[in-house]
């Protein structure tokens, strides 16, 4: 079966530092928007294989408290997100069916600036274009008269470093960061 989804996201970063700083980098998160398509292959009454390609729009603002000036970076991201998921459902109860979902995904950050020769020394924050994730979540299928409506919530966790480092290895913006990995919460509303 086929469908589409609309939803919201809240992206964050998990930092791993080389030496723990006096003050962590402060991340101001905003609420983003998700839209995409669904391809669902029913394997049996309780398991489905799902492909959910979509586009995610988000922004995160970094504040570097240890840098006296020019310490704010706005990181706007547009992700083409492609998850492959397994959905495990319970038995249908009247017109609803709870489920859990999990799987792996990849994304292409169209706003990454990875190939931009400018770096933080001139105000350009850069990230790697490709990221890989694992995902886990839950939701409920509601069987309505003409379609199936599904609200769901999902955690998305990057498994590779997304930071494109500055040319200067001692850069105050990227020099002390060992890895920077996205993590996000998606709240999606699906129509099938």
Short mmCIF file of N, CA and C in Angstrom, two decimals, residues 18-84:
data_model
loop_
_atom_site.label_atom_id
_atom_site.label_comp_id
_atom_site.label_asym_id
_atom_site.label_seq_id
_atom_site.Cartn_x
_atom_site.Cartn_y
_atom_site.Cartn_z
N UNK A 18 37.17 16.30 22.69
CA UNK A 18 38.51 15.75 22.93
C UNK A 18 38.93 16.02 24.38
N UNK A 19 38.79 17.29 24.81
CA UNK A 19 38.97 17.68 26.22
C UNK A 19 37.69 18.37 26.63
N UNK A 20 37.15 17.98 27.79
CA UNK A 20 35.87 18.57 28.18
C UNK A 20 36.05 20.08 28.44
N UNK A 21 35.27 20.93 27.73
CA UNK A 21 35.43 22.37 27.89
C UNK A 21 34.83 22.85 29.21
N UNK A 22 35.17 24.10 29.58
CA UNK A 22 34.60 24.71 30.78
C UNK A 22 33.08 24.81 30.62
N UNK A 23 32.63 25.21 29.42
CA UNK A 23 31.20 25.30 29.12
C UNK A 23 30.93 24.58 27.81
N UNK A 24 29.87 23.76 27.80
CA UNK A 24 29.48 23.06 26.57
C UNK A 24 28.94 24.05 25.54
N UNK A 25 28.97 23.63 24.29
CA UNK A 25 28.32 24.39 23.23
C UNK A 25 26.82 24.37 23.49
N UNK A 26 26.19 25.53 23.41
CA UNK A 26 24.75 25.64 23.66
C UNK A 26 24.02 25.52 22.34
N UNK A 27 23.03 24.64 22.29
CA UNK A 27 22.25 24.44 21.07
C UNK A 27 20.83 24.92 21.31
N UNK A 28 20.41 25.88 20.49
CA UNK A 28 19.03 26.36 20.53
C UNK A 28 18.28 25.66 19.40
N UNK A 29 17.35 24.78 19.78
CA UNK A 29 16.63 23.97 18.80
C UNK A 29 15.35 24.68 18.37
N UNK A 30 14.93 24.43 17.14
CA UNK A 30 13.65 24.92 16.66
C UNK A 30 12.82 23.73 16.17
N UNK A 31 11.54 23.96 15.99
CA UNK A 31 10.68 22.89 15.47
C UNK A 31 10.68 22.95 13.96
N UNK A 32 10.96 21.82 13.34
CA UNK A 32 11.01 21.73 11.89
C UNK A 32 9.80 21.01 11.32
N UNK A 33 9.81 20.81 10.03
CA UNK A 33 8.67 20.26 9.29
C UNK A 33 9.11 19.05 8.47
N UNK A 34 8.27 18.00 8.43
CA UNK A 34 8.53 16.77 7.66
C UNK A 34 7.43 16.58 6.62
N UNK A 35 7.79 16.10 5.46
CA UNK A 35 6.80 15.69 4.46
C UNK A 35 7.41 14.57 3.63
N UNK A 36 6.60 13.55 3.28
CA UNK A 36 7.16 12.46 2.51
C UNK A 36 6.13 11.44 2.08
N UNK A 37 6.62 10.38 1.45
CA UNK A 37 5.80 9.31 0.91
C UNK A 37 6.06 8.02 1.66
N UNK A 38 5.12 7.07 1.54
CA UNK A 38 5.25 5.79 2.22
C UNK A 38 4.98 4.66 1.24
N UNK A 39 5.85 3.68 1.26
CA UNK A 39 5.59 2.42 0.58
C UNK A 39 5.60 1.33 1.63
N UNK A 40 4.50 0.58 1.75
CA UNK A 40 4.34 -0.41 2.80
C UNK A 40 4.12 -1.79 2.18
N UNK A 41 4.95 -2.77 2.55
CA UNK A 41 4.79 -4.15 2.09
C UNK A 41 4.39 -4.99 3.29
N UNK A 42 3.16 -5.52 3.25
CA UNK A 42 2.66 -6.33 4.36
C UNK A 42 3.23 -7.74 4.24
N UNK A 43 4.00 -8.16 5.24
CA UNK A 43 4.62 -9.49 5.23
C UNK A 43 3.68 -10.54 5.83
N UNK A 44 2.99 -10.17 6.90
CA UNK A 44 1.95 -11.03 7.50
C UNK A 44 1.05 -10.13 8.34
N UNK A 45 0.20 -10.70 9.17
CA UNK A 45 -0.75 -9.88 9.95
C UNK A 45 -0.06 -8.98 10.97
N UNK A 46 1.19 -9.27 11.29
CA UNK A 46 1.85 -8.53 12.38
C UNK A 46 3.12 -7.80 11.97
N UNK A 47 3.60 -8.02 10.74
CA UNK A 47 4.86 -7.40 10.32
C UNK A 47 4.71 -6.74 8.94
N UNK A 48 5.30 -5.54 8.83
CA UNK A 48 5.32 -4.80 7.58
C UNK A 48 6.72 -4.27 7.34
N UNK A 49 7.13 -4.25 6.09
CA UNK A 49 8.38 -3.61 5.68
C UNK A 49 8.02 -2.28 5.05
N UNK A 50 8.65 -1.19 5.53
CA UNK A 50 8.25 0.15 5.09
C UNK A 50 9.45 0.93 4.56
N UNK A 51 9.21 1.68 3.50
CA UNK A 51 10.16 2.65 2.97
C UNK A 51 9.47 4.00 3.04
N UNK A 52 10.10 4.97 3.73
CA UNK A 52 9.46 6.26 3.98
C UNK A 52 10.36 7.43 3.56
N UNK A 53 10.61 7.60 2.26
CA UNK A 53 11.44 8.75 1.85
C UNK A 53 10.73 10.07 2.08
N UNK A 54 11.47 11.04 2.58
CA UNK A 54 10.87 12.34 2.86
C UNK A 54 11.90 13.44 2.90
N UNK A 55 11.39 14.64 3.09
CA UNK A 55 12.23 15.84 3.21
C UNK A 55 11.97 16.45 4.59
N UNK A 56 13.05 16.75 5.32
CA UNK A 56 12.97 17.32 6.65
C UNK A 56 13.64 18.70 6.64
N UNK A 57 12.95 19.71 7.13
CA UNK A 57 13.48 21.07 7.22
C UNK A 57 13.67 21.39 8.69
N UNK A 58 14.85 21.88 9.06
CA UNK A 58 15.11 22.20 10.46
C UNK A 58 16.19 23.27 10.58
N UNK A 59 16.32 23.85 11.77
CA UNK A 59 17.39 24.81 12.06
C UNK A 59 17.84 24.63 13.49
N UNK A 60 19.16 24.66 13.70
CA UNK A 60 19.75 24.64 15.02
C UNK A 60 20.73 25.81 15.11
N UNK A 61 20.70 26.52 16.23
CA UNK A 61 21.60 27.64 16.44
C UNK A 61 22.62 27.27 17.51
N UNK A 62 23.90 27.45 17.19
CA UNK A 62 24.98 27.14 18.13
C UNK A 62 25.45 28.43 18.79
N UNK A 63 25.69 28.35 20.09
CA UNK A 63 26.31 29.45 20.82
C UNK A 63 27.56 28.87 21.48
N UNK A 64 28.71 29.47 21.16
CA UNK A 64 29.99 29.06 21.74
C UNK A 64 30.31 29.99 22.90
N UNK A 65 30.01 29.60 24.16
CA UNK A 65 30.19 30.52 25.29
C UNK A 65 31.65 30.86 25.59
N UNK A 66 32.60 30.05 25.13
CA UNK A 66 34.01 30.31 25.43
C UNK A 66 34.67 31.23 24.40
N UNK A 67 33.93 31.59 23.34
CA UNK A 67 34.46 32.50 22.32
C UNK A 67 33.84 33.87 22.57
N UNK A 68 34.65 34.92 22.79
CA UNK A 68 34.10 36.20 23.20
C UNK A 68 33.24 36.91 22.15
N UNK A 69 33.59 36.80 20.87
CA UNK A 69 32.78 37.45 19.84
C UNK A 69 32.65 36.53 18.63
N UNK A 70 31.67 36.83 17.78
CA UNK A 70 31.35 35.99 16.63
C UNK A 70 31.13 34.54 17.09
N UNK A 71 30.29 34.39 18.13
CA UNK A 71 30.12 33.07 18.75
C UNK A 71 28.78 32.41 18.45
N UNK A 72 28.02 32.93 17.49
CA UNK A 72 26.73 32.35 17.12
C UNK A 72 26.81 31.81 15.69
N UNK A 73 26.33 30.58 15.50
CA UNK A 73 26.25 29.98 14.17
C UNK A 73 24.83 29.45 13.95
N UNK A 74 24.19 29.90 12.87
CA UNK A 74 22.89 29.38 12.49
C UNK A 74 23.10 28.22 11.52
N UNK A 75 22.61 27.04 11.87
CA UNK A 75 22.80 25.85 11.04
C UNK A 75 21.43 25.44 10.50
N UNK A 76 21.13 25.86 9.28
CA UNK A 76 19.87 25.48 8.63
C UNK A 76 20.14 24.23 7.82
N UNK A 77 19.24 23.25 7.93
CA UNK A 77 19.43 21.98 7.24
C UNK A 77 18.16 21.57 6.52
N UNK A 78 18.36 21.05 5.31
CA UNK A 78 17.29 20.41 4.54
C UNK A 78 17.78 19.00 4.23
N UNK A 79 17.15 18.02 4.86
CA UNK A 79 17.55 16.63 4.70
C UNK A 79 16.61 15.89 3.76
N UNK A 80 17.17 15.13 2.83
CA UNK A 80 16.42 14.11 2.11
C UNK A 80 16.68 12.83 2.90
N UNK A 81 15.64 12.36 3.58
CA UNK A 81 15.76 11.29 4.58
C UNK A 81 15.12 10.02 4.02
N UNK A 82 15.84 8.89 4.04
CA UNK A 82 15.34 7.65 3.45
C UNK A 82 15.48 6.50 4.46
N UNK A 83 14.42 6.21 5.21
CA UNK A 83 14.47 5.09 6.17
C UNK A 83 13.88 3.81 5.61
N UNK A 84 14.46 2.69 6.00
CA UNK A 84 13.92 1.35 5.74
C UNK A 84 13.60 0.76 7.11
#
